[in-house]
Every structure is written in structure tokens, then in C-alpha cells.
Amino acid sequence: MTGTASGSRRGGGIRRGEARAGWLFVTPAVAIVGVFLAIPILLALWVSFSDWNGFRSPLNPNVNFVGLDNYAAITTDTGLDQRNFGRAVRNNLWYVVFVVPLQTIVALLLAVQVNRAVLRGRGFFRTAFYFPSVTSTVAIVVVFQFLFTASGAVNAVLGFFGINGPNWFNDPSGVFHNILAAVGVTSAPAALAESGPLGVTWWEWLAGPSVAMSSLIILAIFTTSGTFMLLFLAGLQNIGAEVDEAARMDGAGPVRTFFSVTLPMLRPTLFTVLTLGLIGSWQVFDQIYVLGGSTAGGTITTPAFLAYQTSFDDLKWGQGAAIAFILFVFIILLTLFQRWVLRERDPKGMGRGGRRAGRGGAADPRRHEPDAASAAVGADPADRALLTGADAREDGDAGPRDGSRS
Amino acid sequence: MTDLSTRSVVTGDGGRDAASARPTRRRRISPKARAGLWTSYLILIGLALIYIYPFILSIAASFKTDADATQNPLSLVPETVTFAAYERLFTGVPFTLWFGNSVLVAVVVTLGRVFFDSLAGYALSRLKFRGRSMVFVFFIGVLAVPGVVLLIPRFLILQQVGLYDTYAGMIIPLLSTAAGVFIMKQFFDSIPVSIEEAARIDGAGQFRTFWSVVLPMARPALVTLIILSFQGSWNELGHFIVSRQSPELNTLTTGVASLVSGQLGSGNQFPLQLAAAVLMTIPVAVLFFIFQRRIMNTTAGAEKG
């Protein structure tokens, strides 16, 4: 309603002022984002194709173009660099395999429980579950290090059950390897011991997350489930309690209702949560940095951290930038895939730009789904938060939908 | 799609039963449903304990002695309550400096984002100018860039323009985000244009109209933006790792991270680290509790993925 109304019936004089004001207004934001985001990416792209060693400017004439050498060093050339990259990919892959489904299930469980219409104290529970998402990763890691230290709280609790807990953050052994060891398999079968992708043997690929990485997996679930719980809550509230009641009256039990009615209707939200989780969990950096990166035999190093380490510690700038770009392309592809699917599914989504979604939200808040917002949002978790925020905010202001329930 | 099906189910079933179902619903809650509710409570209380206990435990441990914290990790009551960790934080560690830097950065970044993002969002939503859609596409594209791959690029550009290791280098790159612009644009799209038109007819210039008519109306969106910007820049770690190296420029995140890795000889002193974690959490926690309803209705918060 707004975009079309403004301007079209205006005279030339005002219009000229409008054009100037328009550019003046967007220039600061465009300049900041351009100079500190767009241009730097191009600069780093150049570095990833160069032999720059960190000395003077990467644009000085002594820096040479080396083609795909940096990319080859970490992917095709056999050697330590390739193996480090392979290990980082493996570490992160297991992290993703566990974090994405688990955080989704936990978030859904929390949302369904909190969403009960007759429940008292829902505000308290939502606060409790969401609070870890508000605090900084640094603080959370400090807390987790304390809890998961060898003689810490977690092992003390395990001790009650007669379990001898591991030395969590310092234990490099793979979880699957440990399970196999428990049944007597301690070394690789010949077929798996030889070779594997990226210089890492199949046996190592199949090790599972290390015990140290498992603590980070728990940390991730702890901190993100609250966030995704809110997304699911929004989805559940869009469905409304009536549907649930209708299904119950038709004689479906609570479990049946959940799986045959609620869950299918939550599918767009579910897809959003899964893909956001997927995109987010390939970007683990803060936790690894705070923990020192190469602890636990390098089993918690992720590609994001390896890119940093290779550049800033080992001063192999080209190689570090190359790792960052591989990650960059991969995450962009995931994001584009998500946007594409959500556009198909949700015609008022963000695929064609914000206008329609914005308008839809204003006109009829009930139709406003969180997916549209998240779909538009990129891979950066903070940005994502911003958008989802703005979106639901309209809902909150537009109607007492939520207020009537709490 | 989803909505249509929702409605048909609602009318198809609810319509028929509405009259008879409503009055009886209360009584129906009886035994079976009540049992379900109690299980719900049990599950929720159990889970809430898991989510809250670590924080309470950490606060308790920050008042313990080093030995006490290590030997009695589960106890909520210190053997002897000591403020030693907090004292050391303010005497042996430049904690006040870190705190000051974090406040400075977070406040300036928040103000900057509120101003620049709403300015740009307003222009993209309301003002007609050549290249507007191009600018919009630029921001949409930028949204997809994952923050974590910006570490090396940001370092390179700050070196290049000579802002590395300065407050300016820590602050300016964060002053505007595509997401913030996007939020504000969406908000302006959703409010009617009539009031500004009245102001324009009264002869107010574009900036005047924006500043004294539009911006006050945008309060709900601005509050959201303020909360998220403050929280985001307060908790930011990556950018402050690559934009500075002087210890004097440490923020709370980089400073406390150096405590954890034992760079300041604080290896296994849990009370000290926990005290730092508690203090650095207080500002965002206060913000969270003040704006709780709004945040929970709205944000997805910072994700640690």
C-alpha cells in the first residue's frame, strides 16, 4: 500500500528533492556495509589467489597471483594442510549431524510443552529456556568449562549413577571409536585404515564426534534450543488451539494429534529451523576460539576456526582465505536453497523482496509466518535474530494473540 | 497454503461443535487431561532445572575459594563466602577497562545502527529515487553473507585503511547492518503514509519529516533494534579479535576469553572466571528482564551455532 502510493501522484519539484534525500539517506548505510563488508570480501578473494605473506599491503606489487594453489593445498595436495582441513570438516560434520536434529527436537519439545493453553507459569518457563540464548558465548563457555571439568558438576552427577565421567573438554577420543572399543574393536579394519577423502582415513572419518566435541554439541543445544523454541511457538500459535481440539474431539489421542495434525502443519517452521540450524552450525567459531582451538588433539577445530588459525597464527593468509571462501560458498548455497524452497512454499515470502511480506503482516497478523522473515535473513545468526524480531514485533503490536494466552 | 487449511479445519469441525463444546470444556479437563498436565509440569520443571541450574551454580561458585569450587562442584552454598574472586577481578585484572570498552562500543554501535539503519530503511520504503531497487537488492544479497567468513576480510580492510587497532576500527564496521536496514524498511512499509504526507504538505523537509514525525512513530521497531544491537555488540567476539591487538582495547568478550585460555596466569581459577562471566552477563540480563515480554514475543535472539 505504501510503496505505490508514495511518489506517483507527486509533482516534479518535490520529486527531485525526494531523489536527493533518498540517496543521502541510504548513503551512510551503503558506505559502511560496502566498505567494511563487500569490498573486504573482494580483497580476501584476491588474497586467496595470491602468495601474500602478511607483509605490507596485499595489494603491493610484490604479491603474486598463484591461481588455485591455495585451494589445492587444502583439498588435493597430499600433506598436513590437506589433512588439517579434512579433520576440521570431519569435526564440523559430526557436530552438524548431532546438533541439528537434537536442537530441533528439544526446541519442539519445549515449545509444545510451553504452548499448553492451561499451563500456569508459562512466562517463567519461556524465560528459563530462552535465557541461555541471550548470554554471550564467552560466558557460556566459562560456565561449561567449570561444569565439565574432570572433577566438575557433570561428572559428580554421573558419579551418583556409578558412571565414571570422562575429562570432557580434553578428551580427543571419538565417541563411536569408544563404543567399538567397548565391544573389543580397538583398531581399524584393514579396509578402513588405508585412505580416505581429504587425507583422513575412513576409520578417522567414522570416529564420530570426539568427547570434547560432544560437550560442545551439548553447549550448542543448550544455547540454541530456546531460540528455536520461540520460532516453533510462533508456528504453533499460528495453528491455534482450535485445530488441536478439533482433532481431539474426533477421537485422536495427544500423541496421534501431534504427529498427524500438529507436526504436518508445522512443516514450514520445521524446515526453517532445520535449515537455519544447518547454516548456523557450519559457522562455529567463538566457542572454539575461547577454548584455545587446538585442544583435545585438534578434534574440536572447525573450518571456520581453521581459516582464522591458518591466517592469523600460521600466517598462511592465502590458505586461510581459501578455507574461508570454501565455507562462504557452501553456506551461501545452503542459504539460497532455503530461500528457494521457502519461496515455493510460501508465495507471500521474501523471495521477491520485502514489500509483500511486510504488507501481509500489517494487514493480517495472523497470516504472518516466521518463516518468511527467517528465509530472507542470511546466514548470520545475529542478523537472523534481528529480522525475526522485527517481524514478530508487528504481530505483538497488532493483536493480543499472545497476550491472551499467557 | 497452511492458513487456508487451518481455517477449513476450524470451521468444518469447530463450527458444528462450538455451541455444545464450549460450556463443557472445563469439566472435560478431568482425570486424564489432568494427568497429562501434571506430566507436562514435571517435564517442564525438570528441563527448567537443567537450563537454570548451571547459572545458579556458577554464581554460587564465584563466591567460593578456588579449592572449594573444585572440590564441591555441586554445592550451592560456599563453605565460606568470599569476595576474593571479585576483588582480584578489579585489582589483578583490568576488568574495569574491559567493561568500559564494552560499554563504549555497545552504546556507540547501538546509536549508530538506530540512526543509519532507520534512515536507510525509511528511504527504501518511502522515498522514490533512481537506483532504489538496486540498493535494496544489494542489502538483500549482503544478508546472506555469513558473519564468520568476514574475519579475514575485515582484518585486511582495517589494515588497508589504517584503522586497525583503534576504537574507530572496532566500531565503524558495526555501525550499520543490512538486517537492521531491512527491519526498519519492513516496519515503515507496514505503517500508513498519511501522517507524513500531512507533514510534507505543511512544508517540512525530508529530513525534518523523518526526524520529528516518522522516527517517533517507529518506536516499537526502534526498541527491537536497540535491544538486538546492544546485545549483539556486547556479545560480539570475532570482530574484536581481528580489529585490534592492544590489551588496552580489550572488550569484555576478548578480555574474558584471554582469562579462560590462561594468558593472564588464571588457568584453573574457576571462581575468578565465573565472577567475570557473571558480571559480563548482568547488563544483557537486565536488558532481557526489562524487555522480556517484547523480546520473547519477538526475537530469536543470538544463536550460538
XYZ file of C-alpha atoms in Angstrom:
711
model
C 0.000 0.000 0.000
C 2.795 2.352 0.773
C 5.308 1.902 -1.950
C 2.871 2.550 -4.713
C 1.019 5.356 -3.049
C 4.040 7.489 -2.398
C 5.514 9.391 -5.241
C 3.193 8.557 -8.055
C 0.927 11.482 -7.544
C 3.653 13.945 -6.761
C 4.819 16.882 -8.730
C 8.265 17.161 -10.288
C 9.705 19.675 -7.840
C 9.131 17.661 -4.707
C 10.207 14.570 -6.540
C 13.619 15.936 -7.289
C 14.122 16.722 -3.613
C 12.953 13.245 -2.818
C 15.560 11.645 -5.042
C 18.327 13.625 -3.439
C 17.077 12.868 0.050
C 16.725 9.202 -0.864
C 20.363 8.919 -1.814
C 21.502 10.987 1.135
C 19.571 8.733 3.480
C 20.899 5.430 2.155
C 24.477 6.571 1.595
C 25.840 6.090 5.139
C 24.458 2.568 5.432
C 25.548 1.622 1.920
C 29.006 3.085 2.531
C 29.525 1.258 5.815
C 28.294 -2.068 4.504
C 30.119 -1.576 1.211
C 33.487 -0.565 2.638
C 33.526 -2.989 5.562
C 31.717 -5.955 4.063
C 31.530 -6.041 0.276
C 34.970 -4.645 -0.591
C 36.769 -6.681 2.104
C 35.291 -9.855 0.665
C 36.768 -8.997 -2.732
C 40.094 -8.208 -1.078
C 40.065 -11.567 0.694
C 39.118 -13.293 -2.555
C 42.243 -11.801 -4.118
C 44.331 -12.918 -1.136
C 43.043 -16.471 -1.554
C 44.529 -16.463 -5.074
C 47.804 -14.856 -4.029
C 51.009 -15.641 -2.199
C 50.661 -12.706 0.215
C 52.533 -13.442 3.409
C 51.038 -10.788 5.637
C 53.855 -8.346 4.999
C 52.784 -4.840 3.890
C 49.628 -4.476 1.861
C 48.138 -7.441 -0.016
C 47.885 -5.077 -2.986
C 51.602 -4.265 -3.155
C 53.343 -5.239 -6.414
C 55.464 -7.970 -4.831
C 52.428 -10.121 -4.219
C 51.890 -12.683 -6.949
C 48.839 -14.333 -8.377
C 49.198 -18.056 -7.760
C 45.946 -19.308 -9.226
C 44.307 -22.134 -7.361
C 47.434 -23.144 -5.410
C 45.984 -22.215 -2.030
C 42.813 -24.132 -2.751
C 44.795 -27.115 -3.981
C 46.957 -27.131 -0.856
C 43.984 -27.827 1.354
C 41.966 -30.071 -0.949
C 44.021 -32.067 -3.464
C 47.707 -31.850 -2.454
C 48.543 -34.620 -0.030
C 50.047 -33.227 3.141
C 49.477 -31.745 6.538
C 47.405 -28.779 5.315
C 45.052 -31.084 3.486
C 44.740 -33.358 6.498
C 44.052 -30.452 8.855
C 41.298 -29.249 6.569
C 39.886 -32.768 6.257
C 39.860 -33.178 10.026
C 38.165 -29.822 10.501
C 35.478 -30.799 8.001
C 35.022 -34.112 9.749
C 34.753 -32.466 13.176
C 32.194 -29.999 11.945
C 30.261 -32.651 10.027
C 29.692 -34.714 13.154
C 28.822 -31.576 15.040
C 26.140 -30.803 12.450
C 24.869 -34.376 12.378
C 24.182 -34.260 16.097
C 23.360 -30.629 16.773
C 20.791 -30.007 14.042
C 18.367 -32.851 14.806
C 18.828 -32.689 18.563
C 18.332 -28.962 18.911
C 15.274 -29.176 16.685
C 13.728 -31.962 18.738
C 14.491 -30.264 22.038
C 13.172 -26.924 20.782
C 9.994 -28.555 19.531
C 9.530 -30.397 22.803
C 9.965 -27.181 24.772
C 7.586 -25.286 22.516
C 4.850 -27.918 22.650
C 5.041 -28.146 26.432
C 5.142 -24.395 26.952
C 2.320 -23.852 24.492
C -0.261 -25.707 26.557
C -3.181 -23.367 26.964
C -3.969 -24.352 30.545
C -0.408 -24.205 31.770
C 0.471 -21.809 34.560
C 3.832 -20.090 34.718
C 4.485 -20.311 31.007
C 6.241 -16.957 31.169
C 8.681 -18.356 33.687
C 9.411 -21.435 31.601
C 9.906 -19.468 28.417
C 12.330 -17.182 30.247
C 14.244 -20.123 31.661
C 14.650 -21.805 28.297
C 15.428 -18.663 26.386
C 17.892 -17.091 28.793
C 20.950 -19.080 27.625
C 20.399 -17.653 24.139
C 20.789 -14.116 25.455
C 24.136 -14.508 27.149
C 27.462 -14.304 25.358
C 29.185 -17.423 24.132
C 32.250 -16.472 26.131
C 30.315 -16.547 29.395
C 28.616 -19.809 28.462
C 31.944 -21.448 27.666
C 33.304 -20.346 31.048
C 30.297 -21.926 32.738
C 30.594 -25.113 30.686
C 34.298 -25.464 31.349
C 33.533 -25.304 35.038
C 30.683 -27.817 34.790
C 32.500 -30.238 32.513
C 35.897 -30.227 34.154
C 37.160 -33.672 35.204
C 36.016 -33.235 38.799
C 33.154 -30.953 37.879
C 29.422 -30.911 38.427
C 28.522 -33.082 35.446
C 30.877 -35.857 36.453
C 29.678 -35.562 40.037
C 26.118 -36.169 38.836
C 27.266 -39.060 36.667
C 29.050 -40.393 39.739
C 25.696 -40.773 41.523
C 24.788 -43.291 38.870
C 28.112 -45.017 39.190
C 29.403 -43.689 35.891
C 32.989 -42.589 35.704
C 32.761 -39.430 33.591
C 35.446 -38.522 31.067
C 37.697 -35.485 31.099
C 35.296 -33.793 28.711
C 36.983 -30.863 27.043
C 40.359 -32.583 26.911
C 39.264 -35.958 25.605
C 40.088 -36.376 21.914
C 38.719 -39.911 21.522
C 35.882 -40.398 19.087
C 32.560 -41.431 20.570
C 31.971 -44.214 18.021
C 35.527 -45.442 18.463
C 34.863 -45.634 22.186
C 31.680 -47.622 21.644
C 33.538 -50.014 19.356
C 36.337 -50.289 21.885
C 33.774 -51.302 24.486
C 32.903 -54.331 22.356
C 36.532 -55.103 21.726
C 37.266 -53.394 18.408
C 40.229 -51.168 19.100
C 41.902 -50.800 15.735
C 40.748 -50.149 12.233
C 39.801 -52.961 9.891
C 42.311 -53.002 7.037
C 39.776 -51.698 4.552
C 39.224 -48.519 6.550
C 42.757 -47.887 7.760
C 44.250 -47.007 4.427
C 42.957 -43.955 2.662
C 40.003 -41.653 2.681
C 38.860 -38.247 1.448
C 40.997 -35.180 2.207
C 43.886 -37.204 3.586
C 41.885 -38.523 6.505
C 41.361 -42.278 6.724
C 37.861 -43.698 6.647
C 38.423 -45.017 10.139
C 39.029 -41.466 11.322
C 36.049 -40.132 9.398
C 33.869 -42.673 11.169
C 35.230 -41.912 14.632
C 32.203 -39.811 15.481
C 32.468 -36.554 17.402
C 35.214 -36.610 19.994
C 34.190 -36.499 23.631
C 35.396 -32.884 23.664
C 33.216 -32.087 20.668
C 30.289 -33.788 22.383
C 30.478 -31.237 25.175
C 30.323 -28.515 22.539
C 27.325 -30.259 20.994
C 25.593 -30.146 24.366
C 26.572 -26.497 24.694
C 25.064 -25.711 21.291
C 21.785 -27.436 22.129
C 21.702 -25.624 25.456
C 22.114 -22.216 23.874
C 20.070 -22.516 20.687
C 17.052 -24.565 21.690
C 15.470 -21.520 23.356
C 15.790 -19.525 20.168
C 14.189 -22.169 18.028
C 11.566 -22.790 20.692
C 10.333 -19.253 20.028
C 10.094 -19.961 16.304
C 8.097 -23.112 16.979
C 5.897 -21.266 19.455
C 5.065 -18.716 16.794
C 4.250 -21.557 14.426
C 2.081 -23.316 16.983
C 0.206 -20.132 17.731
C -0.489 -19.663 14.055
C -2.122 -23.053 14.043
C -4.163 -22.188 17.089
C -5.642 -24.373 19.760
C -8.855 -24.966 17.833
C -7.266 -27.380 15.408
C -5.886 -29.367 18.260
C -9.242 -29.508 19.961
C -10.961 -30.463 16.764
C -8.637 -33.392 16.311
C -9.121 -34.452 19.923
C -12.855 -34.351 19.546
C -12.563 -36.593 16.553
C -11.050 -39.042 18.947
C -7.341 -38.673 18.277
C -5.096 -39.057 21.307
C -2.494 -36.422 22.149
C 0.360 -38.334 20.532
C -1.629 -39.052 17.412
C -2.811 -35.433 17.243
C 0.748 -34.227 17.490
C 2.132 -36.449 14.754
C -0.803 -36.403 12.331
C -2.099 -32.859 12.762
C 0.302 -30.515 14.521
C 3.564 -31.660 13.007
C 2.422 -31.577 9.364
C 1.080 -28.099 9.876
C 4.344 -27.009 11.406
C 6.263 -28.160 8.360
C 7.265 -24.696 7.109
C 8.592 -23.755 10.550
C 10.295 -27.101 10.844
C 12.035 -26.570 7.548
C 13.128 -23.106 8.625
C 14.502 -24.354 11.914
C 16.359 -27.211 10.268
C 17.976 -25.077 7.608
C 18.805 -22.240 9.993
C 20.385 -24.816 12.259
C 22.289 -26.287 9.357
C 23.573 -22.894 8.260
C 24.427 -21.855 11.806
C 26.241 -24.977 12.836
C 28.742 -24.686 9.979
C 29.818 -21.382 11.491
C 31.076 -22.458 14.895
C 33.898 -20.178 15.866
C 33.508 -18.370 19.189
C 33.415 -21.494 21.351
C 36.460 -22.985 19.681
C 38.411 -19.741 19.962
C 37.674 -19.361 23.671
C 38.715 -22.962 24.300
C 42.001 -22.376 22.559
C 41.262 -24.134 19.294
C 43.812 -26.878 19.144
C 42.999 -28.549 22.445
C 41.695 -32.118 22.527
C 44.025 -33.240 19.771
C 42.523 -30.874 17.239
C 39.193 -32.678 17.360
C 37.174 -29.529 18.049
C 38.747 -27.444 15.279
C 36.151 -26.388 12.708
C 36.773 -24.968 9.221
C 35.727 -21.518 10.462
C 38.334 -21.672 13.199
C 40.929 -23.296 10.944
C 40.596 -20.395 8.489
C 41.340 -17.967 11.314
C 44.189 -20.046 12.709
C 45.835 -20.643 9.348
C 45.852 -16.920 8.619
C 46.452 -15.253 11.957
C 48.639 -17.831 13.706
C 50.402 -19.672 10.886
C 50.456 -16.552 8.671
C 49.424 -18.553 5.615
C 46.992 -15.864 4.577
C 46.155 -17.225 1.148
C 45.322 -20.625 2.524
C 43.250 -19.245 5.372
C 41.297 -17.081 2.946
C 40.802 -20.107 0.688
C 39.267 -22.094 3.554
C 37.030 -19.141 4.404
C 35.849 -18.945 0.794
C 35.047 -22.610 0.534
C 32.965 -22.185 3.674
C 31.458 -18.995 2.294
C 30.295 -20.628 -0.935
C 28.955 -23.640 0.918
C 26.905 -21.547 3.336
C 25.623 -19.274 0.581
C 24.433 -22.350 -1.312
C 22.597 -23.593 1.761
C 21.026 -20.167 2.209
C 19.954 -19.908 -1.422
C 18.475 -23.376 -1.236
C 16.489 -22.355 1.830
C 15.241 -19.149 0.248
C 14.267 -21.034 -2.876
C 12.285 -23.715 -1.088
C 10.512 -21.249 1.155
C 9.619 -19.115 -1.817
C 7.945 -22.080 -3.487
C 6.089 -22.982 -0.392
C 5.136 -19.565 0.769
C 4.100 -17.218 -2.025
C 3.998 -14.204 0.240
C 7.503 -14.955 1.414
C 10.561 -12.903 0.984
C 11.759 -14.351 -2.270
C 10.735 -11.380 -4.349
C 11.660 -8.777 -1.814
C 10.364 -7.463 1.436
C 7.427 -5.462 0.262
C 4.849 -8.177 0.121
C 5.731 -9.835 3.365
C 5.757 -6.526 5.155
C 2.365 -5.658 3.843
C 0.867 -9.021 4.553
C 1.999 -8.753 8.114
C 0.434 -5.417 8.632
C -2.856 -6.310 7.078
C -3.426 -9.551 8.863
C -1.050 -10.500 11.619
C -2.423 -13.999 11.897
C -1.148 -14.820 8.479
C 2.277 -13.686 9.377
C 4.562 -16.634 9.492
C 8.015 -16.514 10.961
C 9.418 -18.428 8.023
C 9.166 -15.549 5.648
C 11.323 -13.446 7.852
C 13.914 -16.065 8.509
C 14.037 -17.007 4.881
C 15.018 -13.533 3.944
C 17.616 -13.431 6.576
C 21.005 -14.562 5.792
C 23.325 -16.907 7.438
C 24.469 -14.583 10.151
C 22.703 -15.627 13.319
C 22.642 -12.110 14.713
C 21.086 -10.728 11.563
C 18.605 -13.514 11.603
C 17.606 -12.570 15.101
C 17.106 -9.007 14.047
C 14.748 -9.920 11.292
C 12.679 -12.421 13.120
C 12.462 -9.811 15.795
C 11.111 -7.110 13.582
C 8.659 -9.465 12.155
C 7.074 -10.858 15.215
C 7.101 -7.422 16.717
C 4.401 -6.468 14.291
C 2.389 -9.398 15.450
C 2.790 -8.487 19.059
C 1.657 -4.962 18.484
C -1.096 -5.785 16.114
C -3.068 -8.106 18.279
C -3.373 -9.678 21.675
C -2.817 -13.117 20.203
C -0.030 -13.882 22.554
C -1.225 -11.839 25.456
C -4.480 -13.686 25.669
C -2.663 -16.905 26.233
C -0.209 -16.101 28.927
C -1.457 -22.647 1.997
C -1.144 -23.506 5.623
C -3.583 -20.852 6.565
C -6.287 -21.975 4.256
C -6.167 -25.490 5.512
C -6.139 -24.254 9.091
C -9.295 -22.350 8.534
C -11.165 -25.094 6.789
C -10.412 -27.452 9.622
C -11.514 -24.899 12.142
C -14.806 -24.088 10.512
C -15.503 -27.616 9.418
C -15.269 -29.030 12.860
C -15.408 -26.242 15.322
C -18.476 -24.781 13.687
C -20.519 -27.877 14.223
C -19.488 -28.434 17.780
C -18.921 -24.946 19.011
C -22.185 -24.454 20.784
C -22.145 -27.659 22.717
C -18.419 -27.944 23.237
C -17.657 -24.644 24.855
C -19.630 -24.895 28.047
C -18.475 -28.435 28.741
C -14.825 -27.880 28.103
C -13.943 -27.051 31.673
C -15.418 -30.177 33.066
C -13.732 -32.259 30.422
C -10.343 -31.407 31.888
C -10.905 -34.182 34.395
C -8.673 -37.122 35.252
C -6.927 -37.996 32.045
C -6.191 -34.467 30.928
C -5.103 -33.515 34.402
C -2.634 -36.356 34.440
C -1.325 -35.065 31.128
C -0.951 -31.615 32.575
C 0.979 -32.934 35.544
C 3.367 -34.824 33.297
C 3.827 -31.603 31.394
C 4.694 -29.790 34.588
C 7.121 -32.487 35.623
C 8.879 -32.426 32.258
C 8.991 -28.638 32.253
C 10.282 -28.318 35.786
C 12.943 -30.913 35.117
C 14.025 -29.141 31.954
C 13.908 -25.716 33.581
C 16.233 -27.018 36.295
C 18.684 -28.204 33.658
C 18.593 -24.792 31.995
C 18.803 -22.681 35.135
C 20.953 -24.737 37.470
C 24.235 -24.101 35.611
C 23.782 -20.368 36.055
C 22.910 -20.591 39.748
C 25.793 -22.943 40.303
C 28.146 -20.532 38.575
C 27.010 -17.599 40.664
C 27.471 -19.677 43.812
C 30.915 -20.844 42.757
C 32.081 -17.303 42.081
C 31.795 -16.712 45.839
C 33.822 -19.786 46.713
C 37.519 -20.246 47.254
C 39.422 -21.955 44.426
C 39.711 -25.181 46.406
C 36.064 -25.137 47.449
C 34.913 -24.605 43.863
C 36.967 -27.556 42.656
C 36.108 -29.932 45.474
C 32.388 -29.232 45.847
C 31.274 -28.514 42.292
C 27.615 -29.268 43.013
C 27.055 -27.372 46.238
C 25.103 -24.150 46.060
C 26.428 -22.870 49.361
C 30.086 -21.831 49.631
C 31.939 -23.238 52.655
C 32.972 -19.706 53.398
C 31.592 -16.869 51.353
C 34.481 -14.943 49.864
C 34.644 -11.989 47.514
C 38.236 -12.796 46.672
C 37.446 -13.582 43.037
C 35.685 -10.251 42.559
C 38.461 -8.400 44.340
C 41.061 -9.956 42.088
C 38.942 -9.119 39.075
C 39.149 -5.435 39.903
C 42.690 -5.330 41.219
C 44.699 -8.020 39.453
C 42.874 -7.934 36.109
C 41.976 -4.846 34.031
C 38.322 -5.771 34.253
C 37.094 -2.178 34.652
C 38.871 -1.244 31.440
C 37.272 -4.126 29.540
C 33.900 -3.212 30.915
C 34.353 0.416 29.913
C 35.397 -0.557 26.402
C 32.394 -2.848 26.031
C 30.042 -0.102 27.199
C 31.604 2.420 24.834
C 31.479 0.122 21.825
C 27.987 -1.196 22.515
C 26.491 2.241 23.101
C 28.033 3.872 20.042
C 27.203 0.898 17.815
C 23.614 0.849 19.042
C 23.112 4.575 18.460
C 24.737 4.329 15.047
C 22.604 1.424 13.944
C 19.413 3.050 15.118
C 20.218 6.183 13.167
C 21.745 4.836 9.954
C 19.518 1.809 9.608
C 16.292 3.697 10.126
C 17.452 6.425 7.754
C 18.172 3.897 5.030
C 15.119 1.787 5.804
C 12.928 4.863 5.555
C 14.413 5.880 2.214
C 13.976 2.382 0.800
C 10.388 2.242 1.977
C 9.129 5.732 1.239
C 11.356 7.808 -0.992
C 11.379 7.412 -4.747
C 14.807 7.625 -6.245
C 16.643 6.117 -9.133
C 18.565 3.018 -8.120
C 16.403 2.294 -5.116
C 15.685 -1.272 -6.111
C 19.369 -1.771 -6.811
C 20.258 -0.633 -3.294
C 17.584 -2.930 -1.937
C 18.938 -5.918 -3.839
C 22.396 -5.044 -2.525
C 21.164 -5.275 1.058
C 19.257 -8.489 0.385
C 22.398 -10.027 -1.073
C 24.520 -8.907 1.861
C 22.077 -10.559 4.264
C 23.209 -13.960 3.067
C 26.875 -13.339 3.944
C 27.786 -15.451 6.952
C 29.474 -13.387 9.630
C 32.153 -15.894 10.392
C 33.827 -15.666 6.968
C 34.253 -11.918 7.472
C 37.099 -12.294 9.959
C 39.961 -12.257 7.474
C 38.352 -9.687 5.128
C 37.656 -7.268 7.981
C 41.224 -7.505 9.226
C 42.547 -6.861 5.716
C 40.434 -3.768 5.122
C 41.154 -2.274 8.540
C 44.879 -2.640 7.912
C 44.460 -1.180 4.464
C 42.644 1.944 5.617
C 44.786 2.343 8.734
C 42.043 1.758 11.289
C 43.444 -1.467 12.699
C 43.840 -1.451 16.467
C 41.770 1.685 17.018
C 38.367 2.310 18.561
C 37.230 3.550 15.157
C 38.152 0.229 13.597
C 36.265 -1.647 16.276
C 33.155 0.492 15.965
C 32.677 1.783 12.412
C 32.302 -1.590 10.641
C 29.475 -2.465 13.035
C 27.597 0.815 12.664
C 25.155 -0.455 10.103
C 23.823 -3.867 9.174
C 21.759 -4.986 6.253
C 19.412 -6.749 8.649
C 18.786 -3.545 10.583
C 18.007 -1.662 7.385
C 15.696 -4.459 6.408
C 13.795 -4.428 9.698
C 13.238 -0.715 9.515
C 12.145 -0.875 5.901
C 9.651 -3.579 6.732
C 8.334 -1.558 9.603
C 7.888 1.593 7.536
C 6.161 -0.487 4.880
C 3.637 -1.527 7.485
C 2.590 1.888 8.799
C 0.284 4.238 6.882
C 1.827 7.027 4.912
C -0.868 9.634 5.635
C 0.713 11.327 8.644
C 3.959 12.071 6.864
C 2.051 13.364 3.888
C 0.377 15.845 6.199
C 3.764 16.940 7.476
C 5.049 17.295 3.941
C 2.100 19.365 2.901
C 2.910 21.613 5.844
C 6.220 22.173 4.152
C 8.580 20.122 6.304
C 11.728 18.938 4.504
C 12.541 15.272 4.029
C 14.885 15.048 6.985
C 12.597 17.106 9.228
C 9.701 14.815 8.337
C 11.819 11.773 9.041
C 13.298 13.036 12.260
C 10.321 14.592 14.004
C 7.352 12.779 12.505
C 8.383 9.334 11.289
C 11.011 8.309 13.792
C 8.819 8.873 16.880
C 6.180 6.669 15.257
C 8.716 3.919 14.747
C 9.278 3.365 18.455
C 8.321 -0.323 18.519
C 10.785 -1.153 15.756
C 13.449 1.072 17.269
C 13.178 -0.656 20.638
C 13.665 -4.006 18.929
C 16.639 -2.659 17.030
C 18.158 -1.167 20.189
C 17.822 -4.388 22.161
C 19.305 -6.536 19.438
C 22.088 -4.110 18.548
C 23.162 -3.727 22.135
C 23.014 -7.432 22.807
C 24.804 -8.207 19.548
C 27.671 -5.773 20.037
C 28.008 -6.568 23.743
C 28.392 -10.265 22.938
C 30.480 -9.778 19.793
C 33.763 -11.658 19.864
C 35.036 -12.306 16.344
C 35.226 -8.723 15.178
C 37.164 -7.624 18.256
C 39.641 -10.425 17.740
C 40.534 -9.257 14.249
C 40.169 -5.487 14.625
C 42.600 -4.890 17.481
C 45.579 -6.355 19.284
C 46.425 -3.898 22.086
C 45.395 -5.139 25.523
C 44.035 -1.640 26.241
C 41.402 -2.204 23.579
C 40.140 -5.477 25.019
C 36.407 -5.682 25.415
C 34.769 -7.995 27.936
C 34.499 -10.797 25.410
C 38.123 -10.753 24.283
C 39.332 -9.982 27.793
C 37.464 -12.796 29.483
C 38.442 -15.132 26.645
C 42.081 -14.363 27.490
C 41.317 -15.209 31.130
C 39.977 -18.594 30.075
C 42.946 -19.516 27.972
C 45.099 -18.667 30.965
C 47.044 -15.899 29.247
C 46.956 -13.968 32.487
C 48.032 -16.882 34.630
C 44.499 -17.717 35.639
C 44.490 -21.311 34.437
C 42.123 -23.202 36.671
C 40.820 -20.446 38.865
C 37.176 -21.103 38.325
C 35.802 -18.535 40.794
C 37.686 -15.750 39.021
C 36.483 -16.768 35.557
C 32.960 -17.356 36.788
C 32.866 -13.986 38.528
C 33.886 -12.386 35.229
C 31.200 -14.363 33.390
C 28.569 -13.326 35.939
C 29.471 -9.639 35.739
C 29.605 -9.583 31.954
C 26.178 -11.195 31.783
C 24.464 -8.691 34.059
C 23.916 -5.863 31.526
C 22.305 -8.119 28.899
C 20.385 -9.931 31.599
C 18.986 -6.651 32.906
C 18.052 -5.622 29.382
C 16.470 -9.016 28.876
C 14.362 -8.848 32.007
C 13.221 -5.271 31.355
C 12.123 -6.004 27.826
C 11.308 -9.628 28.460
C 7.826 -9.621 27.043
C 8.913 -7.834 23.947
C 11.981 -9.982 23.383
C 10.170 -13.236 23.913
C 7.298 -12.228 21.709
C 9.658 -11.198 19.125
C 13.259 -12.045 18.852
C 15.024 -15.156 18.013
C 17.997 -13.884 19.935
C 21.615 -14.568 19.296
C 22.290 -18.029 18.198
C 25.475 -19.726 19.157
C 25.539 -22.180 16.290
